[in-house]
Amino acid sequence: MDEVVELGLHDVCRLCLSADEPKSPIFDNEEASVPLADKIHECLSIE
């Protein structure tokens, strides 16, 4: 059986659930350098 690894909210990408770097938060208090729509497009390749 595969080993189950629990990951916290800040340990995975909130868009694709990858644990690979780089990870950037979706919701920041600061103004984002990259708009959320661009992050979604880049991560998920939605067209």
mmCIF file with all atom_site columns, C-alpha atoms in Angstrom:
data_model
loop_
_atom_site.group_PDB
_atom_site.id
_atom_site.type_symbol
_atom_site.label_atom_id
_atom_site.label_alt_id
_atom_site.label_comp_id
_atom_site.label_asym_id
_atom_site.label_entity_id
_atom_site.label_seq_id
_atom_site.pdbx_PDB_ins_code
_atom_site.Cartn_x
_atom_site.Cartn_y
_atom_site.Cartn_z
_atom_site.occupancy
_atom_site.B_iso_or_equiv
_atom_site.pdbx_formal_charge
_atom_site.auth_seq_id
_atom_site.auth_comp_id
_atom_site.auth_asym_id
_atom_site.auth_atom_id
_atom_site.pdbx_PDB_model_num
ATOM 1  C CA . MET A 1 1  ? 0.000  0.000  0.000   1.00 0.00 ? 1  MET A CA 1
ATOM 2  C CA . ASP A 1 2  ? 1.225  3.543  -0.727  1.00 0.00 ? 2  ASP A CA 1
ATOM 3  C CA . GLU A 1 3  ? 2.369  5.708  2.148   1.00 0.00 ? 3  GLU A CA 1
ATOM 4  C CA . VAL A 1 4  ? 0.016  8.585  2.949   1.00 0.00 ? 4  VAL A CA 1
ATOM 5  C CA . VAL A 1 5  ? 1.726  11.953 3.377   1.00 0.00 ? 5  VAL A CA 1
ATOM 6  C CA . GLU A 1 6  ? -0.251 14.790 4.942   1.00 0.00 ? 6  GLU A CA 1
ATOM 7  C CA . LEU A 1 7  ? 0.567  18.197 3.517   1.00 0.00 ? 7  LEU A CA 1
ATOM 8  C CA . GLY A 1 8  ? -0.489 21.504 4.993   1.00 0.00 ? 8  GLY A CA 1
ATOM 9  C CA . LEU A 1 9  ? -2.149 24.333 3.133   1.00 0.00 ? 9  LEU A CA 1
ATOM 10 C CA . HIS A 1 10 ? 1.182  26.123 2.639   1.00 0.00 ? 10 HIS A CA 1
ATOM 11 C CA . ASP A 1 11 ? 2.993  22.962 1.456   1.00 0.00 ? 11 ASP A CA 1
ATOM 12 C CA . VAL A 1 12 ? 1.186  22.536 -1.864  1.00 0.00 ? 12 VAL A CA 1
ATOM 13 C CA . CYS A 1 13 ? 0.122  24.626 -4.817  1.00 0.00 ? 13 CYS A CA 1
ATOM 14 C CA . ARG A 1 14 ? -3.492 25.682 -4.266  1.00 0.00 ? 14 ARG A CA 1
ATOM 15 C CA . LEU A 1 15 ? -4.188 25.345 -8.005  1.00 0.00 ? 15 LEU A CA 1
ATOM 16 C CA . CYS A 1 16 ? -2.660 22.002 -9.014  1.00 0.00 ? 16 CYS A CA 1
ATOM 17 C CA . LEU A 1 17 ? -1.829 20.436 -5.590  1.00 0.00 ? 17 LEU A CA 1
ATOM 18 C CA . SER A 1 18 ? 1.816  19.938 -6.596  1.00 0.00 ? 18 SER A CA 1
ATOM 19 C CA . ALA A 1 19 ? 4.358  19.988 -3.773  1.00 0.00 ? 19 ALA A CA 1
ATOM 20 C CA . ASP A 1 20 ? 7.092  21.150 -6.186  1.00 0.00 ? 20 ASP A CA 1
ATOM 21 C CA . GLU A 1 21 ? 8.565  24.649 -6.068  1.00 0.00 ? 21 GLU A CA 1
ATOM 22 C CA . PRO A 1 22 ? 7.856  27.415 -6.744  1.00 0.00 ? 22 PRO A CA 1
ATOM 23 C CA . LYS A 1 23 ? 4.633  27.886 -4.853  1.00 0.00 ? 23 LYS A CA 1
ATOM 24 C CA . SER A 1 24 ? 2.940  31.224 -4.639  1.00 0.00 ? 24 SER A CA 1
ATOM 25 C CA . PRO A 1 25 ? -0.121 32.086 -2.578  1.00 0.00 ? 25 PRO A CA 1
ATOM 26 C CA . ILE A 1 26 ? -3.407 32.714 -4.365  1.00 0.00 ? 26 ILE A CA 1
ATOM 27 C CA . PHE A 1 27 ? -4.688 35.247 -1.865  1.00 0.00 ? 27 PHE A CA 1
ATOM 28 C CA . ASP A 1 28 ? -2.260 37.872 -0.565  1.00 0.00 ? 28 ASP A CA 1
ATOM 29 C CA . ASN A 1 29 ? -2.823 41.007 1.411   1.00 0.00 ? 29 ASN A CA 1
ATOM 30 C CA . GLU A 1 30 ? -0.337 42.740 -0.865  1.00 0.00 ? 30 GLU A CA 1
ATOM 31 C CA . GLU A 1 31 ? -1.013 43.583 -4.488  1.00 0.00 ? 31 GLU A CA 1
ATOM 32 C CA . ALA A 1 32 ? 0.013  40.557 -6.553  1.00 0.00 ? 32 ALA A CA 1
ATOM 33 C CA . SER A 1 33 ? 2.852  40.879 -9.026  1.00 0.00 ? 33 SER A CA 1
ATOM 34 C CA . VAL A 1 34 ? 1.087  38.252 -11.159 1.00 0.00 ? 34 VAL A CA 1
ATOM 35 C CA . PRO A 1 35 ? -2.721 38.414 -11.477 1.00 0.00 ? 35 PRO A CA 1
ATOM 36 C CA . LEU A 1 36 ? -4.689 35.363 -10.288 1.00 0.00 ? 36 LEU A CA 1
ATOM 37 C CA . ALA A 1 37 ? -6.023 34.681 -13.804 1.00 0.00 ? 37 ALA A CA 1
ATOM 38 C CA . ASP A 1 38 ? -2.444 34.473 -15.112 1.00 0.00 ? 38 ASP A CA 1
ATOM 39 C CA . LYS A 1 39 ? -1.454 32.095 -12.302 1.00 0.00 ? 39 LYS A CA 1
ATOM 40 C CA . ILE A 1 40 ? -4.394 29.821 -13.169 1.00 0.00 ? 40 ILE A CA 1
ATOM 41 C CA . HIS A 1 41 ? -3.572 29.889 -16.870 1.00 0.00 ? 41 HIS A CA 1
ATOM 42 C CA . GLU A 1 42 ? 0.113  29.137 -16.252 1.00 0.00 ? 42 GLU A CA 1
ATOM 43 C CA . CYS A 1 43 ? -0.483 26.324 -13.768 1.00 0.00 ? 43 CYS A CA 1
ATOM 44 C CA . LEU A 1 44 ? -3.439 24.592 -15.397 1.00 0.00 ? 44 LEU A CA 1
ATOM 45 C CA . SER A 1 45 ? -2.928 25.415 -19.083 1.00 0.00 ? 45 SER A CA 1
ATOM 46 C CA . ILE A 1 46 ? -6.583 26.410 -19.498 1.00 0.00 ? 46 ILE A CA 1
ATOM 47 C CA . GLU A 1 47 ? -7.382 27.957 -22.839 1.00 0.00 ? 47 GLU A CA 1
#
